[in-house]
Short mmCIF file of C-alpha atoms and ligand atoms in Angstrom, two decimals:
data_model
loop_
_atom_site.label_atom_id
_atom_site.label_comp_id
_atom_site.label_asym_id
_atom_site.label_seq_id
_atom_site.Cartn_x
_atom_site.Cartn_y
_atom_site.Cartn_z
CA UNK A 1 108.44 144.48 6.71
CA UNK A 2 110.19 141.14 6.77
CA UNK A 3 110.36 139.23 3.52
CA UNK A 4 108.81 135.83 3.40
CA UNK A 5 111.87 134.43 1.63
CA UNK A 6 115.55 135.34 1.47
CA UNK A 7 116.28 137.83 -1.30
CA UNK A 8 118.65 136.95 -4.13
CA UNK A 9 120.12 139.71 -6.29
CA UNK A 10 121.11 138.01 -9.48
CA UNK A 11 121.91 138.49 -13.13
CA UNK A 12 120.60 135.79 -15.41
CA UNK A 13 123.70 135.35 -17.56
CA UNK A 14 126.29 135.74 -14.80
CA UNK A 15 128.02 132.38 -14.25
CA UNK A 16 128.63 133.17 -10.58
CA UNK A 17 124.94 133.94 -10.07
CA UNK A 18 124.06 130.79 -12.00
CA UNK A 19 126.03 128.68 -9.53
CA UNK A 20 124.13 130.25 -6.68
CA UNK A 21 120.70 129.86 -8.30
CA UNK A 22 121.38 126.23 -9.18
CA UNK A 23 122.47 125.42 -5.64
CA UNK A 24 119.43 127.16 -4.14
CA UNK A 25 117.16 125.31 -6.53
CA UNK A 26 118.85 121.99 -5.80
CA UNK A 27 118.54 122.62 -2.07
CA UNK A 28 114.83 123.39 -2.54
CA UNK A 29 115.19 126.85 -1.05
CA UNK A 30 112.71 129.44 -2.31
CA UNK A 31 114.05 132.96 -2.72
CA UNK A 32 112.71 136.29 -3.85
CA UNK A 33 114.59 136.86 -7.09
CA UNK A 34 115.68 140.37 -8.01
CA UNK A 35 117.17 140.53 -11.48
CA UNK A 36 119.86 143.21 -11.56
CA UNK A 37 120.83 145.49 -14.41
CA UNK A 38 124.59 145.62 -13.86
CA UNK A 39 124.72 149.07 -15.44
CA UNK A 40 122.12 150.38 -13.02
CA UNK A 41 122.47 148.45 -9.79
CA UNK A 42 119.69 148.86 -7.26
CA UNK A 43 120.60 150.98 -4.27
CA UNK A 44 119.00 148.37 -2.01
CA UNK A 45 121.66 145.90 -3.18
CA UNK A 46 124.54 148.36 -2.84
CA UNK A 47 123.36 149.24 0.65
CA UNK A 48 123.83 145.65 1.80
CA UNK A 49 126.83 144.81 -0.41
CA UNK A 50 128.78 147.87 -1.53
CA UNK A 51 131.21 145.87 -3.69
CA UNK A 52 128.43 145.67 -6.23
CA UNK A 53 128.79 142.16 -7.62
CA UNK A 54 126.08 139.56 -8.04
CA UNK A 55 125.02 137.18 -6.64
CA UNK A 56 124.01 138.60 -3.26
CA UNK A 57 121.80 136.63 -0.91
CA UNK A 58 120.10 138.43 1.98
CA UNK A 59 118.70 136.08 4.60
CA UNK A 60 115.59 136.90 6.60
CA UNK A 61 117.68 137.76 9.67
CA UNK A 62 119.61 140.32 7.59
CA UNK A 63 122.73 138.20 7.04
CA UNK A 64 124.32 139.07 3.70
CA UNK A 65 126.17 136.44 1.67
CA UNK A 66 127.80 138.06 -1.33
CA UNK A 67 130.22 135.47 -2.73
CA UNK A 68 128.84 132.79 -5.01
CA UNK A 69 130.77 129.95 -3.38
CA UNK A 70 129.51 131.00 0.05
CA UNK A 71 125.92 130.97 -1.25
CA UNK A 72 126.44 127.50 -2.72
CA UNK A 73 127.84 126.31 0.60
CA UNK A 74 125.08 127.93 2.61
CA UNK A 75 122.36 126.40 0.42
CA UNK A 76 123.77 122.90 0.29
CA UNK A 77 124.34 122.93 4.04
CA UNK A 78 120.62 123.66 4.56
CA UNK A 79 119.49 120.75 2.46
CA UNK A 80 121.48 118.24 0.46
CA UNK A 81 118.98 115.83 -1.12
CA UNK A 82 121.44 114.07 -3.42
CA UNK A 83 124.66 114.25 -1.46
CA UNK A 84 126.47 117.14 -3.14
CA UNK A 85 128.34 117.62 0.12
CA UNK A 86 130.07 114.33 -0.42
CA UNK A 87 132.60 116.13 -2.65
CA UNK A 88 136.10 115.17 -1.56
CA UNK A 89 137.71 118.28 0.01
CA UNK A 90 140.83 118.11 -2.19
CA UNK A 91 138.69 117.97 -5.34
CA UNK A 92 136.64 120.96 -4.27
CA UNK A 93 139.78 122.88 -3.42
CA UNK A 94 141.36 122.04 -6.74
CA UNK A 95 138.40 123.23 -8.82
CA UNK A 96 137.75 126.30 -6.68
CA UNK A 97 141.32 127.45 -7.12
CA UNK A 98 141.86 126.39 -10.70
CA UNK A 99 138.63 127.97 -11.89
CA UNK A 100 139.59 131.29 -10.28
CA UNK A 101 143.29 131.24 -11.13
CA UNK A 102 143.45 129.43 -14.47
CA UNK A 103 140.23 128.82 -16.35
CA UNK A 104 138.29 132.03 -15.74
CA UNK A 105 141.15 134.49 -16.42
CA UNK A 106 142.03 132.67 -19.64
CA UNK A 107 138.39 132.40 -20.67
CA UNK A 108 138.02 136.16 -20.15
CA UNK A 109 141.16 136.91 -22.14
CA UNK A 110 139.93 134.69 -24.97
CA UNK A 111 136.38 136.10 -24.88
CA UNK A 112 137.15 139.74 -24.27
CA UNK A 113 140.57 140.12 -25.93
CA UNK A 114 139.85 143.77 -26.75
CA UNK A 115 139.71 144.61 -23.03
CA UNK A 116 143.34 143.60 -22.47
CA UNK A 117 146.44 145.49 -23.50
CA UNK A 118 148.63 142.49 -24.23
CA UNK A 119 145.92 140.00 -25.02
CA UNK A 120 147.01 136.64 -26.36
CA UNK A 121 143.59 135.19 -27.11
CA UNK A 122 144.87 132.12 -28.97
CA UNK A 123 147.18 131.13 -26.13
CA UNK A 124 144.41 131.83 -23.61
CA UNK A 125 141.98 129.69 -25.58
CA UNK A 126 144.54 126.89 -25.68
CA UNK A 127 144.83 126.97 -21.87
CA UNK A 128 141.05 126.53 -21.66
CA UNK A 129 141.12 123.67 -24.16
CA UNK A 130 143.93 121.93 -22.26
CA UNK A 131 141.95 122.39 -19.07
CA UNK A 132 138.84 120.83 -20.58
CA UNK A 133 140.95 117.92 -21.88
CA UNK A 134 142.11 117.29 -18.34
CA UNK A 135 138.54 117.51 -17.10
CA UNK A 136 137.53 114.96 -19.73
CA UNK A 137 140.25 112.58 -18.51
CA UNK A 138 139.02 113.01 -14.91
CA UNK A 139 135.42 112.39 -15.93
CA UNK A 140 136.47 109.19 -17.71
CA UNK A 141 138.53 108.03 -14.73
CA UNK A 142 135.67 108.76 -12.32
CA UNK A 143 132.96 107.30 -14.56
CA UNK A 144 131.01 110.52 -14.71
CA UNK A 145 131.74 113.49 -12.47
CA UNK A 146 134.58 115.64 -11.22
CA UNK A 147 134.47 114.35 -7.66
CA UNK A 148 133.59 110.72 -8.29
CA UNK A 149 130.78 108.63 -9.70
CA UNK A 150 128.02 111.10 -8.73
CA UNK A 151 127.34 114.78 -9.13
CA UNK A 152 128.67 117.04 -6.41
CA UNK A 153 129.37 120.64 -5.55
CA UNK A 154 132.52 120.57 -7.68
CA UNK A 155 130.47 119.98 -10.83
CA UNK A 156 128.02 122.77 -10.16
CA UNK A 157 130.66 125.38 -9.45
CA UNK A 158 132.46 124.55 -12.70
CA UNK A 159 129.56 124.04 -15.14
CA UNK A 160 128.54 127.71 -15.67
CA UNK A 161 132.08 128.54 -16.82
CA UNK A 162 132.26 125.67 -19.28
CA UNK A 163 128.96 126.99 -20.60
CA UNK A 164 130.61 130.41 -20.97
CA UNK A 165 133.38 128.81 -23.00
CA UNK A 166 130.85 127.13 -25.25
CA UNK A 167 129.08 130.43 -25.85
CA UNK A 168 132.40 131.90 -27.01
CA UNK A 169 133.24 128.97 -29.31
CA UNK A 170 130.17 126.82 -29.82
CA UNK A 171 131.33 124.96 -32.87
CA UNK A 172 134.80 124.42 -31.42
CA UNK A 173 133.32 123.09 -28.19
CA UNK A 174 130.80 120.83 -29.88
CA UNK A 175 133.41 119.28 -32.18
CA UNK A 176 136.07 118.66 -29.53
CA UNK A 177 136.68 114.96 -29.16
CA UNK A 178 135.86 114.97 -25.47
CA UNK A 179 132.86 112.67 -25.10
CA UNK A 180 132.89 112.44 -21.32
CA UNK A 181 132.91 116.23 -21.04
CA UNK A 182 130.08 116.47 -23.58
CA UNK A 183 128.02 113.94 -21.68
CA UNK A 184 128.63 115.77 -18.39
CA UNK A 185 127.81 119.11 -20.00
CA UNK A 186 124.59 117.96 -21.60
CA UNK A 187 123.34 116.38 -18.40
CA UNK A 188 123.49 119.83 -16.80
CA UNK A 189 122.22 121.52 -19.94
CA UNK A 190 119.11 119.36 -20.05
CA UNK A 191 118.48 119.33 -16.29
CA UNK A 192 115.46 120.95 -14.67
CA UNK A 193 117.80 122.60 -12.22
CA UNK A 194 119.61 124.52 -14.93
CA UNK A 195 116.59 125.29 -17.09
CA UNK A 196 114.42 126.50 -14.24
CA UNK A 197 117.01 128.98 -13.05
CA UNK A 198 117.46 130.42 -16.55
CA UNK A 199 114.01 131.98 -16.91
CA UNK A 200 114.14 135.56 -18.12
CA UNK A 201 112.98 138.42 -15.91
CA UNK A 202 112.97 142.18 -16.27
CA UNK A 203 115.34 144.04 -13.93
CA UNK A 204 113.84 144.49 -10.48
CA UNK A 205 112.65 147.89 -9.33
CA UNK A 206 111.63 148.90 -5.86
CA UNK A 207 107.89 148.39 -5.53
CA UNK A 208 107.69 145.49 -8.02
CA UNK A 209 105.63 142.50 -7.02
CA UNK A 210 108.00 139.84 -5.69
CA UNK A 211 109.07 137.04 -8.02
CA UNK A 212 109.62 133.84 -6.17
CA UNK A 213 112.10 131.31 -7.44
CA UNK A 214 110.52 128.35 -5.75
CA UNK A 215 111.80 124.96 -6.68
CA UNK A 216 109.39 122.05 -6.60
CA UNK A 217 110.53 119.15 -4.51
CA UNK A 218 112.26 117.86 -7.59
CA UNK A 219 113.92 114.66 -8.53
CA UNK A 220 115.81 115.52 -11.64
CA UNK A 221 119.22 114.12 -10.74
CA UNK A 222 118.89 110.40 -10.92
N1 GSH B 301 133.73 136.57 -6.60
C1 GSH B 301 132.38 136.94 -6.97
C2 GSH B 301 132.38 137.36 -8.42
C3 GSH B 301 131.01 137.79 -8.91
C4 GSH B 301 131.09 138.62 -10.19
O1 GSH B 301 132.19 139.01 -10.61
N2 GSH B 301 129.93 138.89 -10.80
C5 GSH B 301 129.91 139.80 -11.90
C6 GSH B 301 128.86 139.46 -12.93
S1 GSH B 301 129.16 137.93 -13.76
C7 GSH B 301 129.56 141.19 -11.40
O2 GSH B 301 128.65 141.33 -10.61
N3 GSH B 301 130.28 142.20 -11.85
C8 GSH B 301 130.03 143.56 -11.43
C9 GSH B 301 129.79 144.48 -12.56
O3 GSH B 301 129.77 144.03 -13.73
O4 GSH B 301 129.61 145.67 -12.30
C10 GSH B 301 131.46 135.75 -6.69
O5 GSH B 301 131.93 134.60 -6.81
O6 GSH B 301 130.30 135.94 -6.33
#
């Protein structure tokens, strides 16, 4: 039987899945949401994407998109109500690479120091702080966002990881003297887009009634 909507395998707290859910919501694309227990991944997901990471989007024609950035791109290319595609290419490239090569590895070493043999959590934390200072300077220069004066794809791919940092060091984050970063962060934090994709669901099991993540035709980014 063909699903009415594309299926999204997701994990609520996963920052990669968060990117994907936010982009789908922004693009007003309804999906059937399947919350995944990462310790007990559904066979239906592994059958379509054996690498076993979330997010995984399965389109109605069977196409599988199992990298978060590809899901963001797919969604925004379907529908781009507020011009997220206007992100300058060099900006997008910079944040895609720096998140993967610099911020995320250092955030993980800071957050999960016990998982590394030669962990240097203080140094790793400092790399993250320096990175956020640079972001703050960019946000000041651009009067608001990473790619210019309005929100774009660059902001949405970065936000879930800054949120991860804040979870690891809430007081440190909140007391940093980085007002432009705080303003940027709280705009996301308070947005419908973020809050609607953070609802809690039990892990999906075959046979469950479908849960549809169906965005209203929303207007929350003014
Ligand atoms: N490059 C992937 C990374 C996704 C990823 O690493 N997701 C984590 C959860 S945050 C995962 O599924 N890990 C597999 C596991 O924990 O077994 C993407 O951007 O989609």
